[in-house]
CSV table of C-alpha atoms in Angstrom, one decimal:
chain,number,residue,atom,x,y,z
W,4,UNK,CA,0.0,0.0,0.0
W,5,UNK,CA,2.9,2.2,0.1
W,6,UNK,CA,3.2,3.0,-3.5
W,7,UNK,CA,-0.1,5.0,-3.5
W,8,UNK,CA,-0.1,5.9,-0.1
W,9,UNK,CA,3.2,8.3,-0.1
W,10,UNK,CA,1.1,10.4,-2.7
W,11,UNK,CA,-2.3,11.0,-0.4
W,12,UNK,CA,-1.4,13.5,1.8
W,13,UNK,CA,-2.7,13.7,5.3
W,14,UNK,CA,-2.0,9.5,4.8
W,15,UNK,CA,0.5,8.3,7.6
W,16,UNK,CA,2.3,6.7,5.0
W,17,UNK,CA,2.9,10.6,3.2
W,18,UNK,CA,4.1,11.8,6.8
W,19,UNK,CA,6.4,9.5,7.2
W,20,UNK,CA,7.7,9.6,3.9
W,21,UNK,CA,7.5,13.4,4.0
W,22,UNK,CA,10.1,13.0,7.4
W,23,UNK,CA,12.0,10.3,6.0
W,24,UNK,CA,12.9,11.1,2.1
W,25,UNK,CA,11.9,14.0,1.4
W,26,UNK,CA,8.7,15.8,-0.3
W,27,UNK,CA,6.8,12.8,-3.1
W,28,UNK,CA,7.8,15.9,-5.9
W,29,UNK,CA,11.7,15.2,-5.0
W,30,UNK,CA,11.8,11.5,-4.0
W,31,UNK,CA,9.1,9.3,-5.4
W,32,UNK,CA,8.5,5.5,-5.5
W,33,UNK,CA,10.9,4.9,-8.1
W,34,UNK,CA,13.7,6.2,-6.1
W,35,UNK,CA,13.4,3.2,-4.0
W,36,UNK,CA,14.6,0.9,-6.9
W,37,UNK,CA,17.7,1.5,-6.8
W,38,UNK,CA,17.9,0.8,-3.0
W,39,UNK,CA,16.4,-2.6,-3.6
W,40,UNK,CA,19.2,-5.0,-3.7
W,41,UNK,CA,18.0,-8.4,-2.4
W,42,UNK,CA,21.2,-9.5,-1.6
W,43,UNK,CA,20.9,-12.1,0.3
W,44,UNK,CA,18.5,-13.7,-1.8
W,45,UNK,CA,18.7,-17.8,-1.5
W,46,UNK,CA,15.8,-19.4,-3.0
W,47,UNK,CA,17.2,-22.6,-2.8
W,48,UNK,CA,17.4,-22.1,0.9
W,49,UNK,CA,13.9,-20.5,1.2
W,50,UNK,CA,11.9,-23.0,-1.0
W,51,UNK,CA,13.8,-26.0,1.0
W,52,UNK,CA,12.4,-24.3,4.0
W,53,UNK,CA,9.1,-24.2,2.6
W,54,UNK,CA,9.3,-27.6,1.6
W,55,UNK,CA,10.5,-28.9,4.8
W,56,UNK,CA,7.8,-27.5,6.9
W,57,UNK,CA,5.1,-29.2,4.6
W,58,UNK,CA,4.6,-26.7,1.6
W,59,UNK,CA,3.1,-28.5,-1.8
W,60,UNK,CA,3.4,-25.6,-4.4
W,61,UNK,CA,4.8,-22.3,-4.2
W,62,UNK,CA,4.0,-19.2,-5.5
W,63,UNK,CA,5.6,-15.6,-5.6
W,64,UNK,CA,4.4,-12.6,-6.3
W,65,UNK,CA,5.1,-11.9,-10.2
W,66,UNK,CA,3.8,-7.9,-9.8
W,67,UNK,CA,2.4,-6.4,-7.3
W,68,UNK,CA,-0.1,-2.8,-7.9
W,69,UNK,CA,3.2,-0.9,-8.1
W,70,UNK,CA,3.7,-2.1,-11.7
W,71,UNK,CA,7.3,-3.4,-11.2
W,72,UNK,CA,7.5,-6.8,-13.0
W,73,UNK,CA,9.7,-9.3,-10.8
W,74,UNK,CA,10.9,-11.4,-13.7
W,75,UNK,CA,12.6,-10.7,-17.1
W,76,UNK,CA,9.7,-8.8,-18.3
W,77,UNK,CA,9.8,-8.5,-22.6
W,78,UNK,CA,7.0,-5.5,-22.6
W,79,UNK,CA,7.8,-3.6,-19.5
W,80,UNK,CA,11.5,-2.1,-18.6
W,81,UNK,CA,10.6,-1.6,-15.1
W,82,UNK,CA,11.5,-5.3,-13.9
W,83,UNK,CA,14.0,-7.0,-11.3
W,84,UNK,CA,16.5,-7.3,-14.4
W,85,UNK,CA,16.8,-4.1,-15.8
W,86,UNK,CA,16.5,-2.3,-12.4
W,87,UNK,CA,17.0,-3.0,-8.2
W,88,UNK,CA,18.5,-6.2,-7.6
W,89,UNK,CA,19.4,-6.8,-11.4
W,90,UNK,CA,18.2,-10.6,-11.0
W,91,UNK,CA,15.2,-12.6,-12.8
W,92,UNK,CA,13.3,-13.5,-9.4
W,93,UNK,CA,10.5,-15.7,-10.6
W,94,UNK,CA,12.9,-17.4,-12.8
W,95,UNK,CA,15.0,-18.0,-9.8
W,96,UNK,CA,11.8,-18.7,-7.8
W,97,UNK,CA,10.4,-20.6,-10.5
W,98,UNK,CA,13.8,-23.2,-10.7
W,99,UNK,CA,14.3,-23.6,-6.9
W,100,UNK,CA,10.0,-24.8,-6.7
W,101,UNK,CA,11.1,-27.1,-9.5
W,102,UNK,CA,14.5,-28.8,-8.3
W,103,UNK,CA,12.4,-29.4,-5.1
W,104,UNK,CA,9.8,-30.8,-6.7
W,105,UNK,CA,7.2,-28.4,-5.5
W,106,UNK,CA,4.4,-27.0,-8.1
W,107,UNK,CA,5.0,-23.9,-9.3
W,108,UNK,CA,3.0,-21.2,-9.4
W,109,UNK,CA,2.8,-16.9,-9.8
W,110,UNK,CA,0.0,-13.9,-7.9
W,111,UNK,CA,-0.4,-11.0,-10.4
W,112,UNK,CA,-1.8,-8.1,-8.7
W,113,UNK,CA,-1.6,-5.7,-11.2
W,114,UNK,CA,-4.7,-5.1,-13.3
W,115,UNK,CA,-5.8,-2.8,-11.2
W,116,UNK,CA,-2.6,-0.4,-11.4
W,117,UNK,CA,-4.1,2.0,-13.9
W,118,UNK,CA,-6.0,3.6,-11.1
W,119,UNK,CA,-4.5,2.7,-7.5
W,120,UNK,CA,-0.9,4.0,-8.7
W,121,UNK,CA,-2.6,7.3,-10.6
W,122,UNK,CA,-2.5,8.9,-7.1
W,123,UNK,CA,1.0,9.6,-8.1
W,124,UNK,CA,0.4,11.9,-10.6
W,125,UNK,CA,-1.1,14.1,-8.1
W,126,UNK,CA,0.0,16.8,-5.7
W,127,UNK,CA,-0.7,18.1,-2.3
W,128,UNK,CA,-3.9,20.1,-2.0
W,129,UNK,CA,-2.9,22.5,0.6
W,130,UNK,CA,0.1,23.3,2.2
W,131,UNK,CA,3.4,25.0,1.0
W,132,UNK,CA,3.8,22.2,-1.9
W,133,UNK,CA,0.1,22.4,-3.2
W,134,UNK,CA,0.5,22.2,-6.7
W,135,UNK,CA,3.6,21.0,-7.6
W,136,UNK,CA,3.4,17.6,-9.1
W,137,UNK,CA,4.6,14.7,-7.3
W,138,UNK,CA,7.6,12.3,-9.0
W,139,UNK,CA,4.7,10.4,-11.1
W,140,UNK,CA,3.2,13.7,-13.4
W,141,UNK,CA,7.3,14.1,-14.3
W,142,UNK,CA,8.3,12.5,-18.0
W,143,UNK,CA,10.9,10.7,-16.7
W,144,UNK,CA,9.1,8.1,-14.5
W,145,UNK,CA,6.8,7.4,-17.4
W,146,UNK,CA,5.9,4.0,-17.6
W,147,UNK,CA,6.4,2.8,-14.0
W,148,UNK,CA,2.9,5.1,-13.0
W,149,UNK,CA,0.0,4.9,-15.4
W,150,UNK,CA,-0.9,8.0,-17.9
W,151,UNK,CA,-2.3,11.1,-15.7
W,152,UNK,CA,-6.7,10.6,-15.9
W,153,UNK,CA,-8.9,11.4,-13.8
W,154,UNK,CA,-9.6,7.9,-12.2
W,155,UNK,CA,-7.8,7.0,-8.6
W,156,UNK,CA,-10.2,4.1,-7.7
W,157,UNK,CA,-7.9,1.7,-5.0
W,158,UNK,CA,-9.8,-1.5,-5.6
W,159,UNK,CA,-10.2,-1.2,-9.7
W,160,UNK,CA,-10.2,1.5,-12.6
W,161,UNK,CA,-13.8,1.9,-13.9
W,162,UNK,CA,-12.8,2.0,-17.5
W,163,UNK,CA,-9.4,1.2,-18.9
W,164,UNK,CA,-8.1,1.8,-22.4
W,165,UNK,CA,-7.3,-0.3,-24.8
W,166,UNK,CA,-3.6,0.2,-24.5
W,167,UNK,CA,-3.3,-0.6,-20.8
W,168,UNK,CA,-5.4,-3.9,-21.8
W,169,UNK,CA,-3.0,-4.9,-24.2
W,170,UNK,CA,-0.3,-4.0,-22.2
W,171,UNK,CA,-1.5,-6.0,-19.3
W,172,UNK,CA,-2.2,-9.1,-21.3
W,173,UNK,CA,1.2,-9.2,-22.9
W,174,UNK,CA,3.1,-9.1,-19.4
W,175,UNK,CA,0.5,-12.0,-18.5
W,176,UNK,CA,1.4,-14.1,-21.5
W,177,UNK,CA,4.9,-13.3,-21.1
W,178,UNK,CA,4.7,-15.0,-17.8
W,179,UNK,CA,2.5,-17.8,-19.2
W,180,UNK,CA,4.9,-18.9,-22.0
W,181,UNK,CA,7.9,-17.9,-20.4
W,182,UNK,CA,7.3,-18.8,-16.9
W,183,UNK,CA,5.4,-22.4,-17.3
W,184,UNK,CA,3.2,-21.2,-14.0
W,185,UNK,CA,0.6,-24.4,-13.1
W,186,UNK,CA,-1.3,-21.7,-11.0
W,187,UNK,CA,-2.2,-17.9,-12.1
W,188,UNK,CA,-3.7,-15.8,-9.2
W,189,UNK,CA,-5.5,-12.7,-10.0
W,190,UNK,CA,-6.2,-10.3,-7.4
W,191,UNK,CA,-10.0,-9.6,-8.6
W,192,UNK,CA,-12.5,-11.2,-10.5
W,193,UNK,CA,-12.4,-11.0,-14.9
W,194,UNK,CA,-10.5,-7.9,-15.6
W,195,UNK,CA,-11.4,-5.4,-16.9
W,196,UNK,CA,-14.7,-3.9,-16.1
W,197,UNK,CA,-16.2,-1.1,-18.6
W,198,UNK,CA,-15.9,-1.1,-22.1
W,199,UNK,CA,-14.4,-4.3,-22.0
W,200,UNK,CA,-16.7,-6.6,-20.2
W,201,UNK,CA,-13.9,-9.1,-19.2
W,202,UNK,CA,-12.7,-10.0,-22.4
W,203,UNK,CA,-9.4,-9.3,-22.2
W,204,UNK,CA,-8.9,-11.6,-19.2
W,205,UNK,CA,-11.0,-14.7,-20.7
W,206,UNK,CA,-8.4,-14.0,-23.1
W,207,UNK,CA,-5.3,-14.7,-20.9
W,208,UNK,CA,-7.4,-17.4,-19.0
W,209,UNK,CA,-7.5,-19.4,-21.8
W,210,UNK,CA,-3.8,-18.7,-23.0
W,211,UNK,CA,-3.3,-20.9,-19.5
W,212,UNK,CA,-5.2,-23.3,-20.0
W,213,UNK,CA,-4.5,-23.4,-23.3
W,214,UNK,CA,-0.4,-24.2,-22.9
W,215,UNK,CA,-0.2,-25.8,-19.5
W,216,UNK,CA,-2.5,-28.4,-21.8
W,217,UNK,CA,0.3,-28.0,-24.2
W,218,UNK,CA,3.4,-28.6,-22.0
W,219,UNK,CA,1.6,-31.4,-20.2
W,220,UNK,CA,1.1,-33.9,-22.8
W,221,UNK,CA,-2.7,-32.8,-23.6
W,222,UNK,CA,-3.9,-32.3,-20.1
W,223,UNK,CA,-4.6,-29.4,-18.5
W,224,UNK,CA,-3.1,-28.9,-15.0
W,225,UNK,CA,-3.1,-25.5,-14.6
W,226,UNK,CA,-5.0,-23.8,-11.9
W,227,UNK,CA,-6.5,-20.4,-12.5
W,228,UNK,CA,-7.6,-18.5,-9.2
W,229,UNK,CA,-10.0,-15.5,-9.0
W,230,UNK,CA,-12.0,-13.8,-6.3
W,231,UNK,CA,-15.8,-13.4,-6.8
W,232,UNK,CA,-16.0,-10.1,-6.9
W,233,UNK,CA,-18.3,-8.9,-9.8
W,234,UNK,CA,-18.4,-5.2,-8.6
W,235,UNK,CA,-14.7,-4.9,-9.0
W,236,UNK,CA,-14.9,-6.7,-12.5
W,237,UNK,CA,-15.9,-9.9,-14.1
W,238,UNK,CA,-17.2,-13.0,-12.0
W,239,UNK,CA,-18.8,-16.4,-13.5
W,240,UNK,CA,-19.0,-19.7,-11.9
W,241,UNK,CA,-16.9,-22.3,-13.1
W,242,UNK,CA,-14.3,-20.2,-15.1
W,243,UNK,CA,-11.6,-20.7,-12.3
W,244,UNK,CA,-11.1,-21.9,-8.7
W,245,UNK,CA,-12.7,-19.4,-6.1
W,246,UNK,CA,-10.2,-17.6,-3.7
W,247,UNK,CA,-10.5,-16.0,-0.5
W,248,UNK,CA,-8.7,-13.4,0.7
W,249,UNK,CA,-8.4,-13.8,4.2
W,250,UNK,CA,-11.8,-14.8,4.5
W,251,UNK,CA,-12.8,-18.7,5.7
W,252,UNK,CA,-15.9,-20.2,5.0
W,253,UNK,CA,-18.6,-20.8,7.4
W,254,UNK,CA,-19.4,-24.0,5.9
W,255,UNK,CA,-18.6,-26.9,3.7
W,256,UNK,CA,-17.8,-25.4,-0.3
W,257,UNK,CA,-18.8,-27.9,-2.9
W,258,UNK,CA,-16.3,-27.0,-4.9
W,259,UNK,CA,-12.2,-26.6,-3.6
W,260,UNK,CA,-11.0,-23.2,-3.3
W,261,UNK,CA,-8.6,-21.8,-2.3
W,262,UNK,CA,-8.0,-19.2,0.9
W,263,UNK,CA,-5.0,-17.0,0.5
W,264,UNK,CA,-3.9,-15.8,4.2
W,265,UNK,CA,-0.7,-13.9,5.3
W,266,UNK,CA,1.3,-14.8,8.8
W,267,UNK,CA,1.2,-10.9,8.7
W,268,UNK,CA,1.1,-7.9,6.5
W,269,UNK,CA,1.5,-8.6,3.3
W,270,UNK,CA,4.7,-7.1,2.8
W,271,UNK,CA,7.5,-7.2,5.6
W,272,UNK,CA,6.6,-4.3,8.0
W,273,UNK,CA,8.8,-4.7,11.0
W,274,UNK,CA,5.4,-2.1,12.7
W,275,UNK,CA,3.2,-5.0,12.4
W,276,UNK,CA,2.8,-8.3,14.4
W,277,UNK,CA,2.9,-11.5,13.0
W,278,UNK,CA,0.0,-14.2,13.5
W,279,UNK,CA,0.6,-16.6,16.1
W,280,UNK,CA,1.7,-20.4,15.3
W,281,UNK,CA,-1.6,-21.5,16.7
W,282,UNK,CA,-3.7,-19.2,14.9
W,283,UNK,CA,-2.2,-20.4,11.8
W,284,UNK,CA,-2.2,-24.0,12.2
W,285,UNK,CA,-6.3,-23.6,13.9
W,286,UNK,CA,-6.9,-21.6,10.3
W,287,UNK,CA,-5.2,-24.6,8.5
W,288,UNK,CA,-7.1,-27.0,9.6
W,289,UNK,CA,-10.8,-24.6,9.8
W,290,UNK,CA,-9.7,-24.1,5.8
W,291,UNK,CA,-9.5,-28.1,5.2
W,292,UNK,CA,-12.2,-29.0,6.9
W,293,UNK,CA,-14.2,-26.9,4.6
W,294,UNK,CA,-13.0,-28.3,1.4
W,295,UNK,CA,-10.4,-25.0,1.2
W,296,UNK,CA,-6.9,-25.2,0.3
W,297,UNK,CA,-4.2,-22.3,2.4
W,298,UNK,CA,-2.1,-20.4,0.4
W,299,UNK,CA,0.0,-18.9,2.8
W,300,UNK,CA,1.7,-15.9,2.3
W,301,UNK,CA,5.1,-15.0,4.1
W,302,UNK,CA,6.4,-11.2,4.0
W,303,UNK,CA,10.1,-11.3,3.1
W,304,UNK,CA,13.0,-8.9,3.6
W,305,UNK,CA,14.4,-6.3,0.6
W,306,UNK,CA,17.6,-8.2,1.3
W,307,UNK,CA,15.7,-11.5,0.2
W,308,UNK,CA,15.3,-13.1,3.9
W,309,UNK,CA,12.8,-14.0,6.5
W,310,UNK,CA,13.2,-12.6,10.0
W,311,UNK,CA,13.6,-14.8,12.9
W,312,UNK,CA,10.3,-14.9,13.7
W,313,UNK,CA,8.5,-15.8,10.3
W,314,UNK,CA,11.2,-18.5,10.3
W,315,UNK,CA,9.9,-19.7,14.4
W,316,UNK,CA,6.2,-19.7,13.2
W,317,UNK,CA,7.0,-22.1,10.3
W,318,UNK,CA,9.1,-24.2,11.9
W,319,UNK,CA,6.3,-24.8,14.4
W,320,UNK,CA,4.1,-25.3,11.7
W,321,UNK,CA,6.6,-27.8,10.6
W,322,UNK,CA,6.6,-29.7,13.3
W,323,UNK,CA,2.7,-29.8,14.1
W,324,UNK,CA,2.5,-31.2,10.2
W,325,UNK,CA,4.8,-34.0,10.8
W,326,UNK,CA,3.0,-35.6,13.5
W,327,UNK,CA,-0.5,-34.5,12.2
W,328,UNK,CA,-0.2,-34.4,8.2
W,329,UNK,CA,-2.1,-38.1,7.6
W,330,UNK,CA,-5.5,-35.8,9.2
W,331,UNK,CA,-4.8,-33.2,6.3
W,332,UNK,CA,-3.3,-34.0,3.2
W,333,UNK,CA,-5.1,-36.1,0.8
W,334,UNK,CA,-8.3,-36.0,3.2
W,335,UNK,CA,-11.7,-34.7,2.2
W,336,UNK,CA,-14.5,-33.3,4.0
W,337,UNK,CA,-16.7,-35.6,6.4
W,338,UNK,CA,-20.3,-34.8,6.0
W,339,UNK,CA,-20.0,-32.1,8.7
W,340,UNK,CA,-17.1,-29.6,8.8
W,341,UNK,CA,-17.1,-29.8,12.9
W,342,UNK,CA,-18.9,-28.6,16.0
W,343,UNK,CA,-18.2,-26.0,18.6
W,344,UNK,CA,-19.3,-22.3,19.7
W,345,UNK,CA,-16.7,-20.9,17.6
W,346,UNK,CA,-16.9,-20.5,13.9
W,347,UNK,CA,-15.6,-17.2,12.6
W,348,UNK,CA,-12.3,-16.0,12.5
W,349,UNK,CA,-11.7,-12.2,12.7
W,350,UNK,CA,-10.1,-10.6,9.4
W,351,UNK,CA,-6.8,-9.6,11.3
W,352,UNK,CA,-6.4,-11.0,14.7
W,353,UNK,CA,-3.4,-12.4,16.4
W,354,UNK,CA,-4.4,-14.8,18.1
W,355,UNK,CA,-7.0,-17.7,18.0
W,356,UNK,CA,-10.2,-17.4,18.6
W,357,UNK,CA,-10.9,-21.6,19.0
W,358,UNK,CA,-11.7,-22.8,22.1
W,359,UNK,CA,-11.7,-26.4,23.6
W,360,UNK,CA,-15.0,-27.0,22.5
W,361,UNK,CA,-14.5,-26.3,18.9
W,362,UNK,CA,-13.7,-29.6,16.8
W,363,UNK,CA,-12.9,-29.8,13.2
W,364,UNK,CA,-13.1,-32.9,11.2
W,365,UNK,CA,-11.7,-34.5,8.1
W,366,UNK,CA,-11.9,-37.4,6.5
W,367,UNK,CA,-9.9,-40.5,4.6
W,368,UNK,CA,-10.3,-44.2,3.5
W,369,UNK,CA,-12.2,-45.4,6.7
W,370,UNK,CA,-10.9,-42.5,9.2
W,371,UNK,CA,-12.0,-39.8,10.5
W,372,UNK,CA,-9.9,-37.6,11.9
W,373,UNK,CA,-11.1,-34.9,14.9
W,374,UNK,CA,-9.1,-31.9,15.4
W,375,UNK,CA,-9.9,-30.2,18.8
W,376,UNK,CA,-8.5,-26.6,18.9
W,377,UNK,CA,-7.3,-26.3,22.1
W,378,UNK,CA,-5.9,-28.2,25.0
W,379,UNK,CA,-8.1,-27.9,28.6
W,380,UNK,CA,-6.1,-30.4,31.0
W,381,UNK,CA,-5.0,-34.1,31.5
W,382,UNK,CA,-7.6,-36.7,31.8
W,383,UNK,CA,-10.2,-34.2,30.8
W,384,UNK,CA,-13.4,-36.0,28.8
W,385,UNK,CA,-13.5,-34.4,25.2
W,386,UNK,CA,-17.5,-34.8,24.0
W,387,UNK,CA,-18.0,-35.4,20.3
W,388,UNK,CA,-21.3,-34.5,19.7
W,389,UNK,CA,-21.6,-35.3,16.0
W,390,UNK,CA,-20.7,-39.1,16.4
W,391,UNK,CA,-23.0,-41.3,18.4
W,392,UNK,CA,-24.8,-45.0,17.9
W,393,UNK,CA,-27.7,-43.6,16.4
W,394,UNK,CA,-26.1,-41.5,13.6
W,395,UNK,CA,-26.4,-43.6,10.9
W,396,UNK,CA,-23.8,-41.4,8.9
W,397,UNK,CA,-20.9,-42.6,11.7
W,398,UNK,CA,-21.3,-46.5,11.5
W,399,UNK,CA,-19.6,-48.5,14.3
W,400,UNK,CA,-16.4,-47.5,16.0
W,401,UNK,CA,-13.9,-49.6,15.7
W,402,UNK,CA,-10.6,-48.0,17.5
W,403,UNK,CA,-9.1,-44.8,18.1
W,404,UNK,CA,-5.9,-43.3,18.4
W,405,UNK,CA,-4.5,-39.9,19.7
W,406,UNK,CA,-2.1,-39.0,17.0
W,407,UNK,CA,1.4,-38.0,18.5
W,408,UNK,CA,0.9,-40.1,21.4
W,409,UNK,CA,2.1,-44.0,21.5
W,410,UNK,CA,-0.6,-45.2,25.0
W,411,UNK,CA,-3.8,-46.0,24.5
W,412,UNK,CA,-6.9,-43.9,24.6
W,413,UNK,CA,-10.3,-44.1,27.1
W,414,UNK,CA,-13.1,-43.8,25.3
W,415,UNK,CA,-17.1,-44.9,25.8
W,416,UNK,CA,-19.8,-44.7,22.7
W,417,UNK,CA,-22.2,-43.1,25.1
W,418,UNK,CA,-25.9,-41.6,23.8
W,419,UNK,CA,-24.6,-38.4,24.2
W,420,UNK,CA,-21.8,-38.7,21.9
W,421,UNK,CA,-18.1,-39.7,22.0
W,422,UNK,CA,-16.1,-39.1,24.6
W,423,UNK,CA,-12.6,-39.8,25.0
W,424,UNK,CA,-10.2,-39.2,27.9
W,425,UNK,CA,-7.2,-36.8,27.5
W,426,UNK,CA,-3.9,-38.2,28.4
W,427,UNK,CA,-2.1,-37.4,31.6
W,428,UNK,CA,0.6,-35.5,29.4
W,429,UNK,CA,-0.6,-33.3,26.3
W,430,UNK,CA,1.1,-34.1,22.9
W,431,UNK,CA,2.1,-30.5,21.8
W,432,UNK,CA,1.4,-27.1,22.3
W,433,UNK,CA,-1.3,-26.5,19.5
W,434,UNK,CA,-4.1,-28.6,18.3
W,435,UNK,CA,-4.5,-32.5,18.8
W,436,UNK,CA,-6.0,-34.8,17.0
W,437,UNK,CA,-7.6,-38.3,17.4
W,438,UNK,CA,-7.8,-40.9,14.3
W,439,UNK,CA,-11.2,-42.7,14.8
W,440,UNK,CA,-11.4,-46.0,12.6
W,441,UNK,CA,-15.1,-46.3,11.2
């Protein structure tokens, strides 16, 4: 949010950068480039991390709303290559995802960047500056911000021309043919609204389908994620996979989807707390549960690293996966998502809301497996409401098991539901989960 936010004064973003580099007319977004170095930029270490702490497909951001391509862009000179850290970053990203034998995948964020970067072709409205245009109205910067119009919607432009279409579509080809992405994230519905109706972006949809079926021996693997938005632009059912933005879903999707969550802002902000491990791996399993795939997003340093604690809170998650990750990988949906008191989660909280009542199930082969949010004490009786004698969705119980844990577990089928004894010693510090044979 920087990038437009310097430019809109009274903004705390346009103090600070007032205090810090000077007045948006003198130093402008642009002037950060050069600062941009990234180097200490591993992706082989980063994706091995990734991988190690139970990641399946990675994706980077290819270009964010500030209209700076990350890879070796052929239509736009304001890329990674030519400028900053003088390196093709997707392509790096892109070979480190495949040499650990991760899918590989790219967010685009920057259809909307004809309108949310215009702000920098303003100027200050009051004040000893008002008037005199800020960085983007100059003729040097042309190309990085968008022609001068009258539009400055954040969340997309209303109309946009022709050549901004085609411009846009290139880039996205570019990465398509170039880049060999088996998942395209847009951050929006269909571009482009207006005159356009979505055409352009059915357009590059079905470039990817249309050479991911190429490069994969006639079958299409590519996934294609949008957000059902149809104010903001184009929306139709079955087009592409649905994505969330930090929302969850209060219920049981009949389609998968996909929920793309950060373990804090967006981009590394040392002012802003991270997410706790707990609320994370409580979100991962709420998402499964619900037929909803996590793409997690992990702010990362201009130098190219993670700080210690991103690193902490993955490791953790890491850890939890190893013991638990039969309960969510290659399960699906049981019939009822879970039970408990709690089932929203805050946009942006810290911490998780779940309590020890709150239950989430999944399912696999004859097992189902019950994830209960939070630990109360040893040789506590955990009550699963949702399977008892006369549901006739459960069948018969025929063992269970506390995952993590090598004693066996006291349990009675009782009327009221299941209930199974806590141990005397809990198995981690997050969520627990028992493995009930059917």
């Amino acid at each position: 949010m920087y990038a437009r936010r310097l430019y809109e004064q009274g903004r705390p973003e346009y103090e600070h950068h007032l205090k810090t580099y000077g007045h948006p007319s003198e130093f402008g977004y642009k002037d950060f480039i050069p600062m941009w170095k990234a180097e200490n930029f591993s992706p082989d270490a980063l994706v091995g991390l990734f991988k190690k702490v139970g990641a399946k497909y990675f994706t980077p951001c290819a270009v964010h709303h500030d209209n700076f391509d990350l890879w070796n862009s052929k239509y736009h000179k304001w890329n990674s290559v030519n400028m900053g850290p003088k390196k093709d970053l997707v392509g790096m990203w892109r070979d480190a995802t495949l040499k650990a034998g991760l899918r590989f995948g790219v967010t685009t964020h920057l259809s909307r960047s004809y309108s949310w970067l215009n702000s920098a072709n303003g100027s200050d409205k009051e004040g000893p500056m008002k008037g005199v245009p800020y960085k983007g109205a100059q003729v040097e910067d042309k190309g990085l911000y968008p022609p001068t119009h009258d539009d400055t919607q954040a969340r997309a432009p209303y109309n946009v021309p022709k050549a901004w279409r085609d411009l846009w579509a290139n880039r996205m080809k570019d990465l398509i043919y170039n880049y060999n992405p088996d998942l395209l994230y847009f951050d929006c519905a269909i571009p482009f609204r207006g005159d356009d109706e979505g055409k352009t972006g059915m357009d590059v949809i079905s470039h990817l389908y249309n050479h991911n079926t190429e490069i994969h021996n006639g079958k299409n693997e590519a996934v294609m994620t949008i957000k059902d938005r149809p104010w903001q632009r184009m929306y139709a059912d079955g087009v592409a996979t649905l994505d969330f933005e930090r929302g969850k879903s209060n219920s049981i999707l009949n389609e998968p989807l996909q929920t793309d969550d950060s373990m804090g802002s967006w981009g590394y902000d040392i002012n802003k707390p991270y997410t706790t491990s707990g609320l994370l791996i409580d979100k991962l399993i709420d998402i499964v549960s619900k037929n909803v795939n996590l793409l997690l997003n992990v702010p990362i340093k201009a130098d190219g690293t993670l700080d210690k604690t991103a690193i902490s809170i993955l490791e953790d998650m890491g850890k939890w996966l190893a013991v638990y990750v039969e309960g969510i990988y290659g399960t699906r949906p049981w019939y009822k998502f879970g039970e408990g008191p709690t089932n929203e989660i805050p946009h942006f909280t810290v911490k998780s809301p779940f309590g020890k009542k709150d239950i989430r199930f999944t399912d696999k082969d004859n097992y189902v497996y019950a994830f209960v949010l939070d630990w109360s004490r040893a040789n506590k009786e955990v009550l699963i409401e949702q399977i008892t004698k006369l549901n006739t969705r459960v069948g018969t119980i025929k063992s269970i098991k506390l995952l993590g844990y090598n004693g066996d577990i006291k349990w009675e089928a009782h009327p009221d539901g299941l209930k199974i004894t806590t141990p005397e010693k809990k198995p981690n510090d997050f969520a627990y989960t028992f493995k009930i044979e059917l």
